[in-house]
Short mmCIF file of C-alpha atoms (C1' of nucleotides) in Angstrom, two decimals:
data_model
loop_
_atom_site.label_atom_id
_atom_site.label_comp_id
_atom_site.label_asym_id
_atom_site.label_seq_id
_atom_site.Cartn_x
_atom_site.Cartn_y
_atom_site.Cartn_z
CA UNK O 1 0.00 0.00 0.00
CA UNK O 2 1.32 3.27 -0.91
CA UNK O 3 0.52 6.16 0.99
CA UNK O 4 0.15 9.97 -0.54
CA UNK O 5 -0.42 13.31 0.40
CA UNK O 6 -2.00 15.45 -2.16
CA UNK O 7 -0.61 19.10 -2.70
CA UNK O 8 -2.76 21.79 -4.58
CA UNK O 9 -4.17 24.79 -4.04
CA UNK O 10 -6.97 24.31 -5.80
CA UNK O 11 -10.01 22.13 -4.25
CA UNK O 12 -11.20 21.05 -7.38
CA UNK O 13 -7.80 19.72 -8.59
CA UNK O 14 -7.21 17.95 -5.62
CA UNK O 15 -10.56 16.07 -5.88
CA UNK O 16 -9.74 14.72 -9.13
CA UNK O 17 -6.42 13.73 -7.94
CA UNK O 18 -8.20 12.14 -4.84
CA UNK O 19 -10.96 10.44 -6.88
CA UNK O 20 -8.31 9.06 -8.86
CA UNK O 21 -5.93 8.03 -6.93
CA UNK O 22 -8.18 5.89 -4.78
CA UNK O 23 -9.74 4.09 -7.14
CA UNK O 24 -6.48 2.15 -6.82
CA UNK O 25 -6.41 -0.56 -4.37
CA UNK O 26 -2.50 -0.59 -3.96
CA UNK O 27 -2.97 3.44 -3.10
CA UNK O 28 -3.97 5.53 -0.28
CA UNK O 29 -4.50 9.65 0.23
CA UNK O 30 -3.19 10.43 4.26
CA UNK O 31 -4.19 13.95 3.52
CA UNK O 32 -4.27 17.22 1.43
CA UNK O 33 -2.47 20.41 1.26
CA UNK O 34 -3.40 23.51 -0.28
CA UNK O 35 -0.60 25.62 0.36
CA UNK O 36 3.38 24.96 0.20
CA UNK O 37 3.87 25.18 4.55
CA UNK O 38 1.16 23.11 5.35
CA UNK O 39 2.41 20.70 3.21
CA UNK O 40 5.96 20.59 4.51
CA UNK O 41 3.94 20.23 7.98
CA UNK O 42 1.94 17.71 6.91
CA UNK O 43 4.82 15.76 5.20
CA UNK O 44 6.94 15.72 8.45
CA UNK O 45 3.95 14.35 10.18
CA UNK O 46 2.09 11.71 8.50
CA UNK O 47 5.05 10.49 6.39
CA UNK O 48 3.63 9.74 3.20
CA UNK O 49 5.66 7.33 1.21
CA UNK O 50 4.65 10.20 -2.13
CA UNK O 51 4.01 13.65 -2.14
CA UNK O 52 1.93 15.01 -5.09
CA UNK O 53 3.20 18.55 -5.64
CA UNK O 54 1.67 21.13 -7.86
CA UNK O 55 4.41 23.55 -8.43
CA UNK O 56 2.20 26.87 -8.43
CA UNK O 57 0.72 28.07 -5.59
CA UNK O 58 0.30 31.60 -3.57
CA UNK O 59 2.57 32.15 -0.90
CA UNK O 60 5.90 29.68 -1.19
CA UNK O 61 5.13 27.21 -4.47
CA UNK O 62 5.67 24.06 -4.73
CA UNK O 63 9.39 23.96 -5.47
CA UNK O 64 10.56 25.81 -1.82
CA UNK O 65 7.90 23.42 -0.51
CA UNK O 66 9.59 20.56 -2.54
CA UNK O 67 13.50 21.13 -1.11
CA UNK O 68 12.01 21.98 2.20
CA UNK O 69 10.31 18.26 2.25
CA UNK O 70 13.20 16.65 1.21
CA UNK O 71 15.48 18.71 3.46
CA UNK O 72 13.78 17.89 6.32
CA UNK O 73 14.67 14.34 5.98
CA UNK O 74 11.75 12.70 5.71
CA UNK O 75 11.58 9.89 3.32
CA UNK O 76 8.88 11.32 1.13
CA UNK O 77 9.37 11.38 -2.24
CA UNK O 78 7.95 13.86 -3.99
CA UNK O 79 6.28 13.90 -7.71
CA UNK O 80 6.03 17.25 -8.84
CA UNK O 81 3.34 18.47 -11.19
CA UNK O 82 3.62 21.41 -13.58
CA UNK O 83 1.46 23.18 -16.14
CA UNK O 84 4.51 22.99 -18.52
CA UNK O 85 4.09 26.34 -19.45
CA UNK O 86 6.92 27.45 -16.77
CA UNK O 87 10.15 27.37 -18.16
CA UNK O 88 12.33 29.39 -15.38
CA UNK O 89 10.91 27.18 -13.13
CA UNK O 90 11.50 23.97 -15.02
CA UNK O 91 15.35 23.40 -14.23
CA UNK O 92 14.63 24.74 -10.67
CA UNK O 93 12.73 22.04 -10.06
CA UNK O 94 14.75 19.56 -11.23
CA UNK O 95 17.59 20.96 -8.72
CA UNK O 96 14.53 20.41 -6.06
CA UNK O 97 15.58 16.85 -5.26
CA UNK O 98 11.97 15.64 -6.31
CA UNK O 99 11.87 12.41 -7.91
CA UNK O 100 9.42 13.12 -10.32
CA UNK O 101 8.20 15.97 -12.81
CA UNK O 102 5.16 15.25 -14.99
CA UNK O 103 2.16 17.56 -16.56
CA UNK O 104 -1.28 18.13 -15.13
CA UNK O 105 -2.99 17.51 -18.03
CA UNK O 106 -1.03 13.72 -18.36
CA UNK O 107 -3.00 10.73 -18.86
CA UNK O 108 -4.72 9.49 -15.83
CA UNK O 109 -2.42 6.11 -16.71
CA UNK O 110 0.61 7.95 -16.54
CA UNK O 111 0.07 9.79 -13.59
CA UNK O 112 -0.57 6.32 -12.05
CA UNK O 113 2.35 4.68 -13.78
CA UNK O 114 4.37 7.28 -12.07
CA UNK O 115 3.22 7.60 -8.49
CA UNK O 116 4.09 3.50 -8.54
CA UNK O 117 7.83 4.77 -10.41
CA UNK O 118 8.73 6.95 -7.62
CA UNK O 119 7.48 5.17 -4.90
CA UNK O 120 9.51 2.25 -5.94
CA UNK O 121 12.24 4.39 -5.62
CA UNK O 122 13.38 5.41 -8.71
CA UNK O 123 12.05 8.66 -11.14
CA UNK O 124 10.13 10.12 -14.12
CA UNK O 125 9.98 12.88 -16.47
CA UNK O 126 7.44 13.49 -18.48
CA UNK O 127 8.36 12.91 -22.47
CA UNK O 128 8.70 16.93 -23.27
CA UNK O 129 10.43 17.68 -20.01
CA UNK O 130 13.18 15.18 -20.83
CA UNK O 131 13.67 16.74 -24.22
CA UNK O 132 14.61 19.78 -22.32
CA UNK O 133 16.77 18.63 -19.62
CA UNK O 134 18.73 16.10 -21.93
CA UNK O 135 19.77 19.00 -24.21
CA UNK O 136 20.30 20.96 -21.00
CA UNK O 137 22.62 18.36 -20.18
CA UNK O 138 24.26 17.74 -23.37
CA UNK O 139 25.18 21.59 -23.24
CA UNK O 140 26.21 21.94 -19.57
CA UNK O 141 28.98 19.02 -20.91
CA UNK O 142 31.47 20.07 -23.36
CA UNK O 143 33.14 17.45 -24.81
CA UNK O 144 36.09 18.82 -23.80
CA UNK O 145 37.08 21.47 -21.29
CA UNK O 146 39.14 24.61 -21.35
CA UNK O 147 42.76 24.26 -19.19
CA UNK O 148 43.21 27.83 -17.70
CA UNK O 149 47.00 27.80 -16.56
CA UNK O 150 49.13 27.08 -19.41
CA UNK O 151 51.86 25.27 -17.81
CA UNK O 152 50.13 22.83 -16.27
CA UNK O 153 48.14 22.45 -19.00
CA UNK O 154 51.17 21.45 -20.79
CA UNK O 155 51.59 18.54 -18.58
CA UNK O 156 47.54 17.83 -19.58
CA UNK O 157 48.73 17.37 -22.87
CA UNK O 158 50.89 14.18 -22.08
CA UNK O 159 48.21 12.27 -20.49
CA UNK O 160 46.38 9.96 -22.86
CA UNK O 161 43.04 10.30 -22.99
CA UNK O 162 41.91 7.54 -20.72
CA UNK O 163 44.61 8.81 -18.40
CA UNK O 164 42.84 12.37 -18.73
CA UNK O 165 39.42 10.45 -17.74
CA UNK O 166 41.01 8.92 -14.97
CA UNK O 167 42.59 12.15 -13.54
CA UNK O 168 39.44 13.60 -13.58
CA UNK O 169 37.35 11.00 -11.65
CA UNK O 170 39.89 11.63 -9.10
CA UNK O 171 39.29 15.07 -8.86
CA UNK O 172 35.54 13.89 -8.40
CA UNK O 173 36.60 12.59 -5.45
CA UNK O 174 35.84 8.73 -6.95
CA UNK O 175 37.73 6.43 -5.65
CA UNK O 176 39.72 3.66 -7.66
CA UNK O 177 36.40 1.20 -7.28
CA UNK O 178 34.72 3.54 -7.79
CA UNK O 179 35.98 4.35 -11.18
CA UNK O 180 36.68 0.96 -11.67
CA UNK O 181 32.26 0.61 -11.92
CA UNK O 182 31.62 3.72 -13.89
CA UNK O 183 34.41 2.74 -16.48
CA UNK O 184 33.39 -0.70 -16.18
CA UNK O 185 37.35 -1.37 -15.79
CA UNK O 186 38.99 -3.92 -13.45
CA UNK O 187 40.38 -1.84 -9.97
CA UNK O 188 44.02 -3.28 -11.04
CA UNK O 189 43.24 -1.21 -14.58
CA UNK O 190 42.39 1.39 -12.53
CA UNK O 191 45.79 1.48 -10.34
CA UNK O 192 47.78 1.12 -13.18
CA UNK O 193 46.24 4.35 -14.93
CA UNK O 194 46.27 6.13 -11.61
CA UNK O 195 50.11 5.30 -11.02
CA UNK O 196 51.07 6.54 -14.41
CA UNK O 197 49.04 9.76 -13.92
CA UNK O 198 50.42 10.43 -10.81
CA UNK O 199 54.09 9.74 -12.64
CA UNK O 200 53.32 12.06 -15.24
CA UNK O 201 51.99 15.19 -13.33
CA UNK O 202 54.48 14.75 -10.94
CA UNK O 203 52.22 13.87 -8.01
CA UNK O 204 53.07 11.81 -4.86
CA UNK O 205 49.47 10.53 -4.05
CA UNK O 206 46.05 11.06 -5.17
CA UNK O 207 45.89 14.44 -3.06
CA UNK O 208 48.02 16.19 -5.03
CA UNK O 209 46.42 14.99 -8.21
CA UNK O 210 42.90 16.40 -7.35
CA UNK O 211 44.84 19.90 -6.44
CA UNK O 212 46.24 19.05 -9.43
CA UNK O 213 42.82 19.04 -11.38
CA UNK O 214 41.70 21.91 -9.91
CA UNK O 215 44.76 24.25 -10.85
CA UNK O 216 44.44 23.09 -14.53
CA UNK O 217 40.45 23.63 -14.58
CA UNK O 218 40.27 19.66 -15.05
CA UNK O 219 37.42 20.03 -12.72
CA UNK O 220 35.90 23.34 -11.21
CA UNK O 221 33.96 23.98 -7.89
CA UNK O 222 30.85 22.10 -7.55
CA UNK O 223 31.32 19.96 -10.64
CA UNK O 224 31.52 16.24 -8.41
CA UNK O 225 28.69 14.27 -7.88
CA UNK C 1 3.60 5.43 -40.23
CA UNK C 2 7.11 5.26 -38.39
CA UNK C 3 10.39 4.08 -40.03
CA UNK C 4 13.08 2.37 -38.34
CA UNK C 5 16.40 1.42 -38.31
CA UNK C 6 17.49 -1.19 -35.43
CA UNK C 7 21.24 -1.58 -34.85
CA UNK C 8 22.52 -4.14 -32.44
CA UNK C 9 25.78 -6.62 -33.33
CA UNK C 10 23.27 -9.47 -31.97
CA UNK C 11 21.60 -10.79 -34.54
CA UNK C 12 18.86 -12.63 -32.33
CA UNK C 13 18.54 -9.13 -30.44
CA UNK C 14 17.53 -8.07 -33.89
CA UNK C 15 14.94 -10.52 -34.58
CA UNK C 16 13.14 -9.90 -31.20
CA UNK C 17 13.30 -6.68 -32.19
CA UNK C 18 12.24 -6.68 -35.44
CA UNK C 19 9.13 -9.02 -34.15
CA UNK C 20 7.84 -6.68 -31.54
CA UNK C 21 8.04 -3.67 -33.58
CA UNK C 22 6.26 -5.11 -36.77
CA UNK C 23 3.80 -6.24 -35.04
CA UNK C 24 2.43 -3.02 -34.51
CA UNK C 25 0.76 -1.39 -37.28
CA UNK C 26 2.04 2.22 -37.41
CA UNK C 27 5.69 1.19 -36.77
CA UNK C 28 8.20 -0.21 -40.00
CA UNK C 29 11.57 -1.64 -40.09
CA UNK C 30 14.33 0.06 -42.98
CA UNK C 31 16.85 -2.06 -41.94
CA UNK C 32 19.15 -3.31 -39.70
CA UNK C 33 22.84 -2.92 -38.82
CA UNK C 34 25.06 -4.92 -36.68
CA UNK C 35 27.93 -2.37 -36.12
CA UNK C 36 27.99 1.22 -35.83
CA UNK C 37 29.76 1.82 -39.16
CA UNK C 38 27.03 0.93 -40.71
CA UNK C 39 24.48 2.21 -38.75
CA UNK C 40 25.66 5.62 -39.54
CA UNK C 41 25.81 4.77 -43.26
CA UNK C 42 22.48 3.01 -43.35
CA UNK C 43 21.16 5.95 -41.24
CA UNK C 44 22.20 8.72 -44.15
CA UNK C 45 20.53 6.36 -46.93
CA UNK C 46 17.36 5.64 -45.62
CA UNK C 47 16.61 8.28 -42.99
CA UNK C 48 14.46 6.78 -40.53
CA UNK C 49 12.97 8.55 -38.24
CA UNK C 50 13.81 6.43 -35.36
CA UNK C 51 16.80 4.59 -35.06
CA UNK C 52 16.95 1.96 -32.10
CA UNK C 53 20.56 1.72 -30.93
CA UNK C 54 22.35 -0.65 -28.85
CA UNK C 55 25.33 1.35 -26.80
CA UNK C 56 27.98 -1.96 -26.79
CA UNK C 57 28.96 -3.16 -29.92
CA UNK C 58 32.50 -4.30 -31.23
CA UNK C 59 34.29 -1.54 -33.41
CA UNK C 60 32.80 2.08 -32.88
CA UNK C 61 30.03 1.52 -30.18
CA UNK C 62 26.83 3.18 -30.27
CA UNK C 63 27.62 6.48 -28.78
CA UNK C 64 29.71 7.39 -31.16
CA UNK C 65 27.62 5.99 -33.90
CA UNK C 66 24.85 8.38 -32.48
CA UNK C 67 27.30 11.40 -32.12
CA UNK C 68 28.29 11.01 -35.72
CA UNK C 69 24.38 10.41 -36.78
CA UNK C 70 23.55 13.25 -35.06
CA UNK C 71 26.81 15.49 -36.71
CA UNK C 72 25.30 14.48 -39.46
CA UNK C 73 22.21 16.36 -39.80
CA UNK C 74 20.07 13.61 -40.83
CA UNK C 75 16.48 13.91 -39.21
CA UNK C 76 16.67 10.72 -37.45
CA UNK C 77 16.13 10.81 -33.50
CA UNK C 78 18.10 7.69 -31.89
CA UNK C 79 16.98 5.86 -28.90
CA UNK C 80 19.81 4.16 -27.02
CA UNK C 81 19.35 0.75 -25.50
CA UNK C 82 21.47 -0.62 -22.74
CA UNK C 83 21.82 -3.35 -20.58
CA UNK C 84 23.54 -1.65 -17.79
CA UNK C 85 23.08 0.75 -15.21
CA UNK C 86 23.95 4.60 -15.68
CA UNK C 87 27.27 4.52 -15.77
CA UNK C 88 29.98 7.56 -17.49
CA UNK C 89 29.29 5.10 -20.72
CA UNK C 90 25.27 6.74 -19.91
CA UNK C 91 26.37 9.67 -19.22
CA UNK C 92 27.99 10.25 -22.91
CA UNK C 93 25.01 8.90 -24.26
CA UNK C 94 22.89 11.47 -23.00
CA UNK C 95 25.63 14.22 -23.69
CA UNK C 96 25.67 12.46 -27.76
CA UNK C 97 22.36 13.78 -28.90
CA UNK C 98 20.04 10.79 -28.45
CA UNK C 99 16.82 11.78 -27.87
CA UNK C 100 15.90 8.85 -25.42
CA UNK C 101 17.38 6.19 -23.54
CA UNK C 102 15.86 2.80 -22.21
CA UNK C 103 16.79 -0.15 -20.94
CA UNK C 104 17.11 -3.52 -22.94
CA UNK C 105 15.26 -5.67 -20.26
CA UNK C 106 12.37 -3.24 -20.02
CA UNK C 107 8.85 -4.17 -21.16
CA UNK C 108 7.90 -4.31 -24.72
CA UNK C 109 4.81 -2.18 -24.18
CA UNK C 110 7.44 0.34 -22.80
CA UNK C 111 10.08 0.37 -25.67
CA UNK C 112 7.25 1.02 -27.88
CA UNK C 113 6.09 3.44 -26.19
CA UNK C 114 9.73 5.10 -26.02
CA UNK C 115 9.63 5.09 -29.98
CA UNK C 116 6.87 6.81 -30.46
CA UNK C 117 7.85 9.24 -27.69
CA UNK C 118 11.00 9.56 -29.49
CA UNK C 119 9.30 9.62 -32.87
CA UNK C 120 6.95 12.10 -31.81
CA UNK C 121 9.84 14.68 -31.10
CA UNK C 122 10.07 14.11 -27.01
CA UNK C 123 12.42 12.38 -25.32
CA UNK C 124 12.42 9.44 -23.10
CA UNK C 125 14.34 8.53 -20.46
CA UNK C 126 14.15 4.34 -18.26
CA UNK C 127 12.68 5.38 -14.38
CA UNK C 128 15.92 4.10 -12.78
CA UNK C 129 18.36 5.87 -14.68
CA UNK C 130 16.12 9.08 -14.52
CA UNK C 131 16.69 8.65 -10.90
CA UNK C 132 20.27 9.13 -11.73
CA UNK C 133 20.02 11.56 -14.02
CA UNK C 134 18.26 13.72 -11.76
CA UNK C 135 20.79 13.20 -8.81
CA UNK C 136 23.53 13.88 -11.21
CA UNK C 137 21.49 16.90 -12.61
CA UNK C 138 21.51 18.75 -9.16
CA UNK C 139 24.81 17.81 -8.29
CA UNK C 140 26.16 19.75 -11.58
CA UNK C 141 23.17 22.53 -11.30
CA UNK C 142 23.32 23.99 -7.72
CA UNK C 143 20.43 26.07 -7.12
CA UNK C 144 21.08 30.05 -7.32
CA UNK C 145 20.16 31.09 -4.13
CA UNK C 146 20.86 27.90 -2.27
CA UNK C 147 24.24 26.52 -3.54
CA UNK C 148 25.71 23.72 -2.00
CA UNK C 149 27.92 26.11 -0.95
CA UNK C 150 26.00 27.66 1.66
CA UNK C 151 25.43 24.08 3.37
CA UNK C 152 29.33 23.49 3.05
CA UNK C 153 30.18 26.83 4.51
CA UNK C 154 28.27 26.32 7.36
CA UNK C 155 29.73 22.97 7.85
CA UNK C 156 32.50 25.20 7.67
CA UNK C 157 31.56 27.09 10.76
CA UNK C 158 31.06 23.83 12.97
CA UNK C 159 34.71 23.32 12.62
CA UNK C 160 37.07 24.29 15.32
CA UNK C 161 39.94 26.33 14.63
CA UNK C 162 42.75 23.69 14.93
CA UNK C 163 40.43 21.74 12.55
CA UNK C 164 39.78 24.39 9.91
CA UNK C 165 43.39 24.34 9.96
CA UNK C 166 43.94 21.09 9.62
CA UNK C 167 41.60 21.04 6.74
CA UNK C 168 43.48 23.58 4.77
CA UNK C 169 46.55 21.93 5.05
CA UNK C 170 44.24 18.58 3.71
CA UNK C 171 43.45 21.15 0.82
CA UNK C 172 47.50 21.67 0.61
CA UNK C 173 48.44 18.25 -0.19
CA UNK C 174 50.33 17.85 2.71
CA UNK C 175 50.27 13.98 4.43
CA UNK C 176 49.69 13.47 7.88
CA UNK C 177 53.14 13.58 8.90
CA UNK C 178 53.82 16.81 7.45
CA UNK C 179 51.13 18.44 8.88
CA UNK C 180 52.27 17.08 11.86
CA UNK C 181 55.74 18.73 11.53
CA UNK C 182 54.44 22.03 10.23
CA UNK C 183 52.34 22.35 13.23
CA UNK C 184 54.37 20.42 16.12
CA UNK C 185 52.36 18.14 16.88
CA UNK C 186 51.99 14.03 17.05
CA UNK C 187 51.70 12.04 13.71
CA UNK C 188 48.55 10.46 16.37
CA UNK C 189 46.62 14.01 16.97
CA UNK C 190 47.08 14.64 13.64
CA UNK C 191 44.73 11.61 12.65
CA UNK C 192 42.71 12.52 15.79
CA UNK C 193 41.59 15.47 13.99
CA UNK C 194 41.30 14.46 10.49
CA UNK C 195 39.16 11.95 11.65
CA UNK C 196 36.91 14.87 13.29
CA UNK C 197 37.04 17.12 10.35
CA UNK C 198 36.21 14.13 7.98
CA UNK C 199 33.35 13.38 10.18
CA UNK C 200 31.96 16.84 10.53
CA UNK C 201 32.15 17.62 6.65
CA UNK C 202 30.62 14.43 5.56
CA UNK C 203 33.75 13.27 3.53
CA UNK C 204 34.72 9.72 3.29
CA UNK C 205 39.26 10.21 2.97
CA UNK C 206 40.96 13.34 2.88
CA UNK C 207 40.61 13.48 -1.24
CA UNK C 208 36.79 14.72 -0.69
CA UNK C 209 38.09 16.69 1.89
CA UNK C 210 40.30 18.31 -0.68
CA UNK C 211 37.38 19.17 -2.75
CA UNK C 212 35.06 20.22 0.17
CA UNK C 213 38.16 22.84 0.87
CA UNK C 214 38.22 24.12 -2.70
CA UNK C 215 34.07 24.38 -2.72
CA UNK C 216 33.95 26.32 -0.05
CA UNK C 217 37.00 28.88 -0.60
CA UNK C 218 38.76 27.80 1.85
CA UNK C 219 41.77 26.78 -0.51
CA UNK C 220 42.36 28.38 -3.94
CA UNK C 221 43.82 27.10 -6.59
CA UNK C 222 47.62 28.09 -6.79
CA UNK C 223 47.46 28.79 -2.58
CA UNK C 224 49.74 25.62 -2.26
CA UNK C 225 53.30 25.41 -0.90
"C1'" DC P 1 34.00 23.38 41.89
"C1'" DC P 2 32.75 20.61 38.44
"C1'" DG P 3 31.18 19.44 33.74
"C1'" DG P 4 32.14 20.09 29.03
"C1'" DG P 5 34.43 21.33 25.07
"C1'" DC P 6 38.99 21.34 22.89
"C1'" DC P 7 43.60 19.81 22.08
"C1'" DT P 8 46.76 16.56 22.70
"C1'" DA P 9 48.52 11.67 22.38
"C1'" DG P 10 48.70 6.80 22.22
"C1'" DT P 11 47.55 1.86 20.63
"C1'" DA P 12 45.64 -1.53 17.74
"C1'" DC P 13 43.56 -2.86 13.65
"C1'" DC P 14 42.11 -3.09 8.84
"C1'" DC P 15 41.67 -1.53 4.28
"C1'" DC P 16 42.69 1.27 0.46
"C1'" DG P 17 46.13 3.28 -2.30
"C1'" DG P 18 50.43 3.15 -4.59
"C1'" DT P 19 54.30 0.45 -6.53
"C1'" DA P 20 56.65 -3.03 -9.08
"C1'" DC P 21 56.43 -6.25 -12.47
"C1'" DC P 22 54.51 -8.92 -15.94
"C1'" DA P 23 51.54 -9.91 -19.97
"C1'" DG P 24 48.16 -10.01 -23.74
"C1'" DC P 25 45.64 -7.41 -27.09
"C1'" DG P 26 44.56 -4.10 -30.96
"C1'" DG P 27 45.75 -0.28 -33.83
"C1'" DC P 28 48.89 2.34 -36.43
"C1'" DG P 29 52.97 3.84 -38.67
"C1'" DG P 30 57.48 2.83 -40.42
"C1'" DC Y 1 55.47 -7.33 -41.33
"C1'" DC Y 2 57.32 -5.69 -37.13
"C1'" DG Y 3 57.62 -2.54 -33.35
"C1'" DC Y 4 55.64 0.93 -30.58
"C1'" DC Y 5 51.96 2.65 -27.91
"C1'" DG Y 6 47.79 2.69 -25.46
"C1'" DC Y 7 44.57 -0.04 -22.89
"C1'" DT Y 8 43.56 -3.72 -20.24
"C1'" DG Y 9 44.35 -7.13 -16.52
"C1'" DG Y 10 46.70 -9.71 -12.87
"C1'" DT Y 11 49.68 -10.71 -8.52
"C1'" DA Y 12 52.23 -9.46 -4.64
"C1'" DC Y 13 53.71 -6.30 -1.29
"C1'" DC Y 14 53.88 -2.51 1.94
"C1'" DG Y 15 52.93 1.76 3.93
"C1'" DG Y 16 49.77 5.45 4.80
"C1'" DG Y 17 45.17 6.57 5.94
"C1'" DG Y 18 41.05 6.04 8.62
"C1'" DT Y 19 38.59 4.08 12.71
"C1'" DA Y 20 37.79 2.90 17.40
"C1'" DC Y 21 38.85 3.54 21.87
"C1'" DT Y 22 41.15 5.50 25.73
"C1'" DA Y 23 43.06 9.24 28.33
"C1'" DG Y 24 45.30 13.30 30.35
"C1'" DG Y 25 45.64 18.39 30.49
"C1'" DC Y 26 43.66 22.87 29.56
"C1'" DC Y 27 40.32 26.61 29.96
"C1'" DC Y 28 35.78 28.33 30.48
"C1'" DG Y 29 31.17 28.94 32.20
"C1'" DG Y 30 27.43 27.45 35.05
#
DNA sequence: CCGGGCCTAGTACCCCGGTACCAGCGGCGG
DNA sequence: CCGCCGCTGGTACCGGGGTACTAGGCCCGG
């Protein structure tokens, strides 16, 4: 049994959301919102396993009431809803930490289909959203960056480009298992890249290589994950 | 009607393919390719409109087949199929230009319903790797008003003197036992409060610790020595 | 005066990281 | 065709890093 609260400002909208949603055995409204505070309330309190979340709303929207929610602690995950017609408020969301974003005027199916996605834990976008934030991404990623300081980048240019892969994981903050799984290399593959970076930049351990990364421009503030 | 092109190096892949999507009524197959070579060839002669990708292939895999499909300026929107989790292979796909990206175990009624997505000009992305995609999405997109940096600066101000200094020789490069000699004290109390500061900023070795420092200013690049 | 931070220091333990060395493969240029 | 290079993988070894726990001395505020 999944357990929801229902966000919305508007009664009407919630209704349908409610009539919906419990025509579904497997699915259960704990309560409703109509305003971004109460909901952040009501989310600490009754827990709900999904929070449906209509991004506009008087007073703080459905985005502050979205981080709020998730920085709170609570395991809620939150499905937010959106008109679509918002675009400065599209990536904003996204940065939210909701786990899903999906139009009001969606199929009833696929507003089902996704209340099940996130509650299982994982996420959806809705088809024209995607479009967006995959070219979003695409541009946010240059194939490949700009080395500020010369000299070192000099020393850049002798790394292969696996090695220059590597280097940068590192500055990530990966560790070699870590890069072992995202490369899908062995960890011994791994060392032996790492060694020979370290040899060629002229560092002593991994430390020095992520300073390394960042005095080159390799990687930049706030570009881990 | 929607035209096809289905590229995978596994010719029974193909087939099952080939079966589930002629078996519905508005969707054709143009050909198939079993190496990325030809898919970009075949992909300039017949212009689908969809082209259904497998990433792994022997020779020049399917992001780069996509990247140069896409370079290309043929009309054709490519969905990328994978049989592993979001990985940096993923994360190039989504940076190459395809418009979608699903999983190879999924269910038929949802690759279909990726192609038309993908046909219809939308994008498509599997629920767990959105999940993924959306982590990774805030990580690289802090928000405005609330960057990552105000948490990390406060984090900053829970640290105790001796600590923040420890830290910023962390950010320096410098091992244990040199920071131990630069500041006169035990090799022992050195650990004593790396261990503290790694605890307090929520960093699992010193090398996150080294990009914690630079994220929150408290290092610069070229500060070292 | 006593509790609580903070700084100091030590011990013991385990794991990850780095090194050394070797080896097979595929591509590419001489 | 051969050699070089880049990429991959493995084994073995050792030292540094990180954790857990303990503990004494210091200063400050209740």
């Amino acid at each position: 049994m999944t357990t929801l609260l229902i966000v919305d400002d508007h009664p009407l909208q919630r209704m349908g959301f409610r009539m919906l949603v419990e025509s579904q055995p497997d699915l259960t409204v704990l309560g409703e919102a109509d305003n971004g505070a109460d909901a952040v309330r009501m989310a600490g309190d009754l827990a709900p396993e999904v929070v449906l979340m209509d991004v506009r709303m008087p007073g703080m929207d459905g985005i502050e009431a979205t981080k709020r929610i998730i920085a709170s602690g609570v395991r809620s995950r939150v499905l937010v809803l959106t008109t679509f017609d918002l675009d400065e408020y599209a990536y904003a969301a996204l940065r939210s930490g909701a786990s899903g974003f999906l139009v009001k005027d969606a199929q009833p199916e696929e507003l089902l289909s996704g209340i099940r996605v996130v509650a299982d834990g994982d996420a959806v976008v809705a088809p024209k959203l995607t479009r967006r934030l995959l070219d979003r991404f695409a541009d946010q990623f240059p194939v490949e960056g700009e080395p500020s300081h010369r000299e070192a980048a000099e020393q850049l240019a002798v790394l292969t480009d696996r090695e220059r892969e590597v280097l940068t994981a590192i500055g990530r903050g990966w560790n070699n298992v870590e890069i072992a799984e995202r490369f899908h290399l062995a960890e011994s593959t791994v060392k032996t890249h790492v060694g020979r970076v370290l040899a060629k930049i002229d560092a002593r351990d991994r430390v020095q290589a992520v300073i390394f990364a960042y005095n080159t421009g390799l990687v930049s503030p706030d570009n881990h994950s």
